[in-house]
CSV table of C-alpha atoms in Angstrom, one decimal:
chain,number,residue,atom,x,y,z
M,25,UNK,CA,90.0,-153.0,37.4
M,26,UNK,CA,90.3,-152.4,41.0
M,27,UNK,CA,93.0,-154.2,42.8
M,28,UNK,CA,95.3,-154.6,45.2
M,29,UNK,CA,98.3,-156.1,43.8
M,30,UNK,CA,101.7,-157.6,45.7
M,31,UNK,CA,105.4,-158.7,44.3
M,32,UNK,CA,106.9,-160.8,44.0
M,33,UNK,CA,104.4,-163.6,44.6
M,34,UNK,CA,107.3,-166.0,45.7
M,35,UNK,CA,110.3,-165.4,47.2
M,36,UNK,CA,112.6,-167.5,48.4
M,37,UNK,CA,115.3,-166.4,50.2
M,38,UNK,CA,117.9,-166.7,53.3
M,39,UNK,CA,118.6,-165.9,56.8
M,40,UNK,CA,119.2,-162.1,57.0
M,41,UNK,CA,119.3,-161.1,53.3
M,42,UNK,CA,116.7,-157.8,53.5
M,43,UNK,CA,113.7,-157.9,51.5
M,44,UNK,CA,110.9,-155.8,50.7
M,45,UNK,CA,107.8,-156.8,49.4
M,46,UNK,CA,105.8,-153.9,47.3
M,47,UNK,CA,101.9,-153.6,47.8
M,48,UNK,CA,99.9,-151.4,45.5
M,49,UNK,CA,96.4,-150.5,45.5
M,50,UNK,CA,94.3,-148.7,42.6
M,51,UNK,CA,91.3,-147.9,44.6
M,52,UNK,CA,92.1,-144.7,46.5
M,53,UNK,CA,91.7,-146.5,49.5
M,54,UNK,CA,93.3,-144.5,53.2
M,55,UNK,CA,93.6,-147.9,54.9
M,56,UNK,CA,96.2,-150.3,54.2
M,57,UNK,CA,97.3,-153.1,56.2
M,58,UNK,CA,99.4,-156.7,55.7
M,59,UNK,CA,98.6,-159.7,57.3
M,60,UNK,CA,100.4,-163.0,57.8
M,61,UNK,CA,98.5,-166.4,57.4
M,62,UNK,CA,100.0,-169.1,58.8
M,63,UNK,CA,98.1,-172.9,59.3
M,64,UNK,CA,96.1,-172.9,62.5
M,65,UNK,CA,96.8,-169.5,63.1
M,66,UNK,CA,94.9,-167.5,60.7
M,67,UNK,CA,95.4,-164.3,59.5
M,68,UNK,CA,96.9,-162.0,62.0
M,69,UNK,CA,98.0,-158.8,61.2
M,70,UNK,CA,101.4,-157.2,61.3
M,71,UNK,CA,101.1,-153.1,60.7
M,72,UNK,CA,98.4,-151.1,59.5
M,73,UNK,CA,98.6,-147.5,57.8
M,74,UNK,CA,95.5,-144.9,58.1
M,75,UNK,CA,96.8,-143.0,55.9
M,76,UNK,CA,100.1,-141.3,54.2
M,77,UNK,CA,102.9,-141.2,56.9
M,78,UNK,CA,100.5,-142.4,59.7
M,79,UNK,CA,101.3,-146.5,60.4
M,80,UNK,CA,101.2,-148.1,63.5
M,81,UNK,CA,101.8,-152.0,64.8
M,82,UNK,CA,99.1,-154.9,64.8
M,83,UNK,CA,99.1,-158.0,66.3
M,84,UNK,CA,102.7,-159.4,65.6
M,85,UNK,CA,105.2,-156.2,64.1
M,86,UNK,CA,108.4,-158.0,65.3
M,87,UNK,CA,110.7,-158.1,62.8
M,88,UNK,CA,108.9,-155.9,60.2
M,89,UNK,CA,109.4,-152.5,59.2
M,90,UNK,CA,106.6,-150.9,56.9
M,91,UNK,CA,106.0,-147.5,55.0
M,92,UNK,CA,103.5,-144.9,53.2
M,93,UNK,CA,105.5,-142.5,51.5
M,94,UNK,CA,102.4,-142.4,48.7
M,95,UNK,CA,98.7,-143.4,49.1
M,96,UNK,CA,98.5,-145.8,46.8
M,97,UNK,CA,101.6,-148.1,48.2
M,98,UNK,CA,102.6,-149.8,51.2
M,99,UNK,CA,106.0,-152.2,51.3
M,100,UNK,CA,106.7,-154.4,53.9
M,101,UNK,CA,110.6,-155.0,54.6
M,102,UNK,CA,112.2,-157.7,56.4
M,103,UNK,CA,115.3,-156.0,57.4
M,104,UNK,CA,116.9,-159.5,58.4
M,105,UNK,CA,114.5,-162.2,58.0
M,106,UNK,CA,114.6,-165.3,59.5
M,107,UNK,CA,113.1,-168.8,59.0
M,108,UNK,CA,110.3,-168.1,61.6
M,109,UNK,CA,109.2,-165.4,59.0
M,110,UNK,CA,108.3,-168.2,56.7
M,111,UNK,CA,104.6,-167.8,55.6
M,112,UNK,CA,102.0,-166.3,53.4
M,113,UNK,CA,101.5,-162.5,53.2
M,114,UNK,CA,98.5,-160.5,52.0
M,115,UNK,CA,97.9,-156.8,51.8
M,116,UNK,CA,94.9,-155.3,52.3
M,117,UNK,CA,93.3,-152.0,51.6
M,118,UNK,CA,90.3,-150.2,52.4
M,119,UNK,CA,88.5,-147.1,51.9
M,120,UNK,CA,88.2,-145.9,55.5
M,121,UNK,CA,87.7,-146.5,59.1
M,122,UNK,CA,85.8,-144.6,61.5
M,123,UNK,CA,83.5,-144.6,64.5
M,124,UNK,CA,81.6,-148.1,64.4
M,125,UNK,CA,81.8,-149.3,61.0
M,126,UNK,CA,84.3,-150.6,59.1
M,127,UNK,CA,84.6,-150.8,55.3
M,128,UNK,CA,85.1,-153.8,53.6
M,129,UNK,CA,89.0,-154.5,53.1
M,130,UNK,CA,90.0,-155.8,49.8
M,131,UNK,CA,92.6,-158.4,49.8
M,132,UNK,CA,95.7,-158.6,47.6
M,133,UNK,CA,96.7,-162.5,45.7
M,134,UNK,CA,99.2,-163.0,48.6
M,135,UNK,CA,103.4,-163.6,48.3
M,136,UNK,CA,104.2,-167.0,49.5
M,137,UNK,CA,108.0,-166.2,51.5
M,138,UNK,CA,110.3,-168.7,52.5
M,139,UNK,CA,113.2,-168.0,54.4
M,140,UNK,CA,116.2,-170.5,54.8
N,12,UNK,CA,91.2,-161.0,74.6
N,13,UNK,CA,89.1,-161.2,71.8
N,14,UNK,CA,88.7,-164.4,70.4
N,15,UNK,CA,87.1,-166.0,67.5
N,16,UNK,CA,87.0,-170.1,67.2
N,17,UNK,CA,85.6,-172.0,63.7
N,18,UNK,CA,84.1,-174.9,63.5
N,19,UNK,CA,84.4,-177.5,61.5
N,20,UNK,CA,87.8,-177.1,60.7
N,21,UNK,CA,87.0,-179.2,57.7
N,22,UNK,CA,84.3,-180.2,56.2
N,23,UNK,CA,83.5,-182.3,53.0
N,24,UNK,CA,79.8,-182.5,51.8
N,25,UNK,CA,78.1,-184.0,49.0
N,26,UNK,CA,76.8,-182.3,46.1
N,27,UNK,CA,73.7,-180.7,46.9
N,28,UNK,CA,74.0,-181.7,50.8
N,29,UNK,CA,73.3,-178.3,53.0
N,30,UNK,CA,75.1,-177.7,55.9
N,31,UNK,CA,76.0,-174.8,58.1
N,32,UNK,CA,79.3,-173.8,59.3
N,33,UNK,CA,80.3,-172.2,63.0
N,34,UNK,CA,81.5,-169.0,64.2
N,35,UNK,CA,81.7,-168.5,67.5
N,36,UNK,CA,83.2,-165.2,69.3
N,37,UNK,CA,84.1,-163.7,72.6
N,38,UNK,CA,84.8,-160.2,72.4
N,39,UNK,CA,84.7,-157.1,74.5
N,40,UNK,CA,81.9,-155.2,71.9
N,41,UNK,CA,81.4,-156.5,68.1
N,42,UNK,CA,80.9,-153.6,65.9
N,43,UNK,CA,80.6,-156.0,63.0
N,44,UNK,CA,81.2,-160.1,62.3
N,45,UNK,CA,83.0,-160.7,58.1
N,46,UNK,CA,83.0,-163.7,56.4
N,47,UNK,CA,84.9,-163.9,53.9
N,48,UNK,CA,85.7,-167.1,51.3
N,49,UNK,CA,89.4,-168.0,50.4
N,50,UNK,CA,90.5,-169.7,47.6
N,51,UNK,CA,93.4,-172.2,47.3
N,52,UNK,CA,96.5,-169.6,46.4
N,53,UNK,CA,94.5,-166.1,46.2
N,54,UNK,CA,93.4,-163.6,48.9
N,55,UNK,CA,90.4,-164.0,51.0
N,56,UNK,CA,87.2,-162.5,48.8
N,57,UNK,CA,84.5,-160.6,50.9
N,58,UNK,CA,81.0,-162.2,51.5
N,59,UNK,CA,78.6,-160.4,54.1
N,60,UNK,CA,79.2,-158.1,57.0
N,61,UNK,CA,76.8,-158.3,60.1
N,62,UNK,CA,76.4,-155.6,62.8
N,63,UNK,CA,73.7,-156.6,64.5
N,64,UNK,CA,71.9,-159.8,66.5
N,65,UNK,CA,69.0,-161.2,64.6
N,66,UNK,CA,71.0,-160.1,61.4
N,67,UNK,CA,70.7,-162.2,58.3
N,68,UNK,CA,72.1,-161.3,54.6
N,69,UNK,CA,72.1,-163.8,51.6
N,70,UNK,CA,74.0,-164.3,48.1
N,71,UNK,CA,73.2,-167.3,46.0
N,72,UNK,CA,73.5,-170.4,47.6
N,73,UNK,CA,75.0,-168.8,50.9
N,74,UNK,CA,72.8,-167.1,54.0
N,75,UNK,CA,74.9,-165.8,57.1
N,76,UNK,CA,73.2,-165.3,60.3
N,77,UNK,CA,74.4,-163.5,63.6
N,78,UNK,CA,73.3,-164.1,67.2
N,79,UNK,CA,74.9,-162.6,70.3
N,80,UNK,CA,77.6,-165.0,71.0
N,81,UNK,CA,78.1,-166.9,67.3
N,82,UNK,CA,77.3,-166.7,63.7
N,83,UNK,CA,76.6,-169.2,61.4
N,84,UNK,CA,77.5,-169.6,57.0
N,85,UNK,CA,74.3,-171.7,55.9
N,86,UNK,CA,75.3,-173.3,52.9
N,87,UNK,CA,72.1,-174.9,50.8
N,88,UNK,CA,72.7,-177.0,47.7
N,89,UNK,CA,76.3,-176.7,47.6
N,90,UNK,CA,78.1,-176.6,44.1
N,91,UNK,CA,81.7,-178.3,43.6
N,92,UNK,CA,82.3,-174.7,43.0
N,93,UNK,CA,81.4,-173.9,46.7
N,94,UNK,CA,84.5,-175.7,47.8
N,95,UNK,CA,87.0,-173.2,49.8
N,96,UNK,CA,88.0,-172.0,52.7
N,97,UNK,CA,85.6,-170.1,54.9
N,98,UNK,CA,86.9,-167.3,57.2
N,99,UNK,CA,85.3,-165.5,60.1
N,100,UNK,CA,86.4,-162.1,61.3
N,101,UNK,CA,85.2,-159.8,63.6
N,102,UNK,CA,85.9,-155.8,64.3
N,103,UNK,CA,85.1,-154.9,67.9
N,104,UNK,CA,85.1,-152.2,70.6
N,105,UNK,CA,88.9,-153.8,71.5
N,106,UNK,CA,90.1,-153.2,67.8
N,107,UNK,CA,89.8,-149.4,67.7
N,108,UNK,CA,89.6,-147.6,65.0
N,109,UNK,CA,92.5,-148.7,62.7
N,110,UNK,CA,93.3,-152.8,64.1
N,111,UNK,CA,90.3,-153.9,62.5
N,112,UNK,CA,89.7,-157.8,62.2
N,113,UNK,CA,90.4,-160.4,64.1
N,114,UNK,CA,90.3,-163.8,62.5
N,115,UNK,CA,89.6,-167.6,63.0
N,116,UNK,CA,91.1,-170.2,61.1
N,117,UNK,CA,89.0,-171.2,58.7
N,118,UNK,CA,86.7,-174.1,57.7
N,119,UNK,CA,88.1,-175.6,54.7
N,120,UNK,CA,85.1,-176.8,53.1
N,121,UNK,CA,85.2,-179.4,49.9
N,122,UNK,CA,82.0,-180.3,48.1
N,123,UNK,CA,82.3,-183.6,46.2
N,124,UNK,CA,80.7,-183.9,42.8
């Protein structure tokens, strides 16, 4: 089945203990990005990946360190999280984008994080 | 800045009670309008994408449309089953290649039985 799949799904944990939260899709897909969904806020985006090695920052990086050693995986680590970083994280994958169009992104179930 | 606003933010309808929901966008360039359907707990689920004014693409009981400045989620007959919440994104000239979507919040929409 394709998927995108995250762990844990809920974490909680507290001020400056690093975490990392694994992403892993079964799709082949180059694009992988994570998002953060807070209420009011939607989903804005924190770093994206084109492809093995290549990431870069989105919207709100601060705080985050991501990274694509393989294709098929792309962890987000919160070297020192704090209680700001409390919210609901998805990962996202997609086959490719180029020039005008972009391909649909599949979303992962989401880890629900809370920092204290 | 690109910008993307949804309206209602929530909306709760009747069984079989159409109704349409708002997307409204301000953006330097759209190079393609998502909507996608989230429910409670999971990852938002892909619907339709729209590239172009005049636009229209349907799938069971949901029709999206796309105009120049906003799109709209026609819902006809709703289902209990219906009930979730509705995202908007949009890609534009802004994003680039790799940003990708921009998002608005959401109408969190809850069909009665």
């Amino acid at each position: 089945e394709a998927q995108v799949t995250q762990n844990p799904r809920y974490l909680i944990t507290v001020t400056g203990k690093k975490l990392t939260v694994t992403c892993s899709q079964n799709m082949n897909h180059e694009y992988m990005s994570w998002y953060r969904q807070d209420p009011g806020l939607g989903l804005r985006q924190i770093y994206y990946s084109m492809n093995v090695e290549v990431t870069d920052k989105g919207d709100v990086p601060e705080g985050y360190k991501v990274s694509r050693k393989e294709k098929r995986n792309f962890p987000l680590i919160l070297e020192s999280p704090s209680p700001n970083q409390t919210s609901l994280y998805f990962c996202a994958s997609s086959l490719r984008t180029s020039g005008s169009f972009t391909d649909t992104q599949y979303f992962g179930p989401g880890t629900r994080l809370t920092v204290l | 800045e690109d910008q993307v606003t949804q309206s209602p933010e929530a909306l709760r309808l009747q069984e079989g009670e159409s109704s349409s929901l708002n997307c409204s966008y301000t953006v330097s360039g759209l190079r393609g309008l998502f909507w996608y359907r989230q429910d409670p707990g999971k990852g938002p689920e892909f619907l339709f994408t729209l590239y172009s004014a005049g636009e229209e693409k349907e799938k069971e009981r949901l029709k999206a449309t796309l105009t120049k400045k906003e799109s709209f989620l026609h819902i006809t007959a709703p289902k209990p089953e219906d009930s979730a919440t509705y995202l908007c994104a949009v890609r534009t000239i802004s994003s680039g290649s790799a940003r990708q979507l921009t998002f608005g919040s959401g109408t969190q929409l809850t069909v009665l039985p």
